[in-house]
């Protein structure tokens, strides 16, 4: 009774606070957000987060690669934290059957033991709002093409004028669907090393079953170190390099989280579509999402079949599987969310409302009168080719051999146009070699043979006949429509599917060999189909969509100027703030804001590799050996949720308290709000983060790598936890599984309106 009451109170308390939609630009915080942030519990100022003439929190935020994930500096000597699933590809690349870091984890005992990560990291230096510079040179009567050309020209010039010294570079970004423009200046470091990663049984605990869901018991973290040349500047990987000294590293708080606590997250959200029109929602629901789910499932079934059979294969395909599967489940959830939350109807109502406002004034009508019809025309045009397009992206690109074929197109052009230019031929050969080396690293031809057959069979069976690439004729005529037979011959003969054949070809590249190659023929046919047919067909609707969206967003902002507007995510640094808090996922249900190590033992299932608890971890948890990381009630908090607004790319982002201290690492969203990238759901949408105390416990107590914790700046909690007798908790035999299909992230980043 009491418990129910407390929970109810907590829920009421929570829902009375404001919903926290918004991925805010750092250079606008003072103007738009600072006051509200402080009201919610933020103790610093906007200037402490983003400043260009002194160190600020932004200096501790890491962009991994071009923004595939985020991270945060936690030591003065270059250590940063990110997610396990962000380091997964690097860890997989460093793993072998003998050194299986995926299964066993890895901890560098000394700096010398750290391993090359294979990706670079960047730090944001400065943001420039160049909207005025650009908009002043654009006119309303320009066509979309003229507009783009002008914008491109000015952007080029602005980038050219920016500093390129010491690994600095500049990126140009349009915001608010082409209404505002910004420059982002970065500094990139190329020597990054793996320092520590827990076993997948901790870092990926719950696997695909728990993915995109709360409650979650995953220690989704790993750590890397950034190195610089002896002069402190970016340098190629070298033994002579020294640990990077960041302008800011985050203190780590072990105080833990309470319902309603202020929480903010900084990182690099990849892409959202919050302005998507009702027509876009309809097309996504009718065509895009079901197609992606179907193709990915087919691919995963084949991966599963082979991975179950052999350990080396399991390691080689671990990262590929995780990527395909992450967004397989994402698209299932997104469809479900869009339908359940009636997003189409809501968008329709918003559009009707906007047009009533537009039509009430002659000036507005002249400017914005056609936005909804533009969008409708654009989407109608697009709809004709959407399925063919998605199948090209997901299925044709789903064959690794065919992708290598695409990479060979440059060489083919060189051989066809100017085979005598030895230097250019050699350069084209080197590019193919590099792509092939990348492919062979983790390649099992038997898997790809089956996947290739299945992918092209699906294009053949599902896409309208006249929207298919011409290579289908070959399969129909020469192989009587038998895709397995076609793929078998392709894999037996093509230069794309064997190292020996490829090397022989590259040693003596000839146009004749290429033209006769079954694999290259298929790749070239797909490429030509895309270039000469699909891309232009899709572009026909593009101008209407671009104009429609740009003007619709301009109209929305003009109609509601008092509202705080934020641009869609586009892989630029953003801040989201809100509060830690529970939610009601459905009628009669309540989800707490935290979960603890007890749940790990409840979910344990030795017969299911997604729910294995390593022996050492189990022993430590059963004896309640939580070190100094337990909360006030003596429990070890594993994960928590907050109403922050994040998306893919934010993975690995630090979650900070009101003092700017690290309290967790964000790693996922929740099942009930998977439509969140299109429409934020205030009551339901949550960010799932691993509690920093579980991270510290895993490093310190589980892995015995306390030296890494000692490198951090810990802000220790003052209250001592009560002493609780080690209780023998019987682990449940059946894990509590969410009611979703088992086995469901981004191979090809889902392509938006382009
Ligand atoms: N859904 C998470 C994201 O996209 C990735 C979680 C990785 N874990 C997994 N079991 N695949 O950020």
PDB file of C-alpha atoms and ligand atoms in Angstrom, residues 85 204 207-208 211-212 216 220 322 325-327 648 651 667-668 745, ligand 1:
ATOM      1  CA  UNK A  85      28.379  -0.443 -28.447  1.00  0.00           C
ATOM      2  CA  UNK A 204      25.766  -5.841 -24.090  1.00  0.00           C
ATOM      3  CA  UNK A 207      21.360  -8.198 -26.181  1.00  0.00           C
ATOM      4  CA  UNK A 208      18.726  -7.634 -28.818  1.00  0.00           C
ATOM      5  CA  UNK A 211      17.746  -3.371 -26.809  1.00  0.00           C
ATOM      6  CA  UNK A 212      15.641  -0.166 -27.050  1.00  0.00           C
ATOM      7  CA  UNK A 216      17.763  -2.255 -18.731  1.00  0.00           C
ATOM      8  CA  UNK A 220      27.158  -0.159 -21.897  1.00  0.00           C
ATOM      9  CA  UNK A 322      24.765  -5.660 -34.147  1.00  0.00           C
ATOM     10  CA  UNK A 325      19.936  -5.690 -35.836  1.00  0.00           C
ATOM     11  CA  UNK A 326      19.902  -2.387 -33.924  1.00  0.00           C
ATOM     12  CA  UNK A 327      17.902  -0.617 -36.626  1.00  0.00           C
ATOM     13  CA  UNK A 648      21.464   7.911 -32.446  1.00  0.00           C
ATOM     14  CA  UNK A 651      25.368   7.164 -27.766  1.00  0.00           C
ATOM     15  CA  UNK A 667      23.086   4.712 -24.404  1.00  0.00           C
ATOM     16  CA  UNK A 668      19.519   4.180 -25.554  1.00  0.00           C
ATOM     17  CA  UNK A 745      20.865  -0.027 -35.266  1.00  0.00           C
TER      18      UNK A 745
HETATM   19  N1  LIG B   1      19.855   0.883 -29.287  1.00  0.00           N
HETATM   20  C1  LIG B   1      21.137   1.433 -28.985  1.00  0.00           C
HETATM   21  C2  LIG B   1      21.403   2.649 -29.835  1.00  0.00           C
HETATM   22  O1  LIG B   1      21.075   2.690 -30.981  1.00  0.00           O
HETATM   23  C3  LIG B   1      22.243   0.483 -29.218  1.00  0.00           C
HETATM   24  C4  LIG B   1      22.268  -0.577 -28.220  1.00  0.00           C
HETATM   25  C5  LIG B   1      23.331  -1.580 -28.515  1.00  0.00           C
HETATM   26  N2  LIG B   1      22.956  -2.812 -27.862  1.00  0.00           N
HETATM   27  C6  LIG B   1      22.499  -3.879 -28.510  1.00  0.00           C
HETATM   28  N3  LIG B   1      22.053  -4.882 -27.833  1.00  0.00           N
HETATM   29  N4  LIG B   1      22.510  -3.932 -29.823  1.00  0.00           N
HETATM   30  O2  LIG B   1      22.030   3.606 -29.384  1.00  0.00           O
END
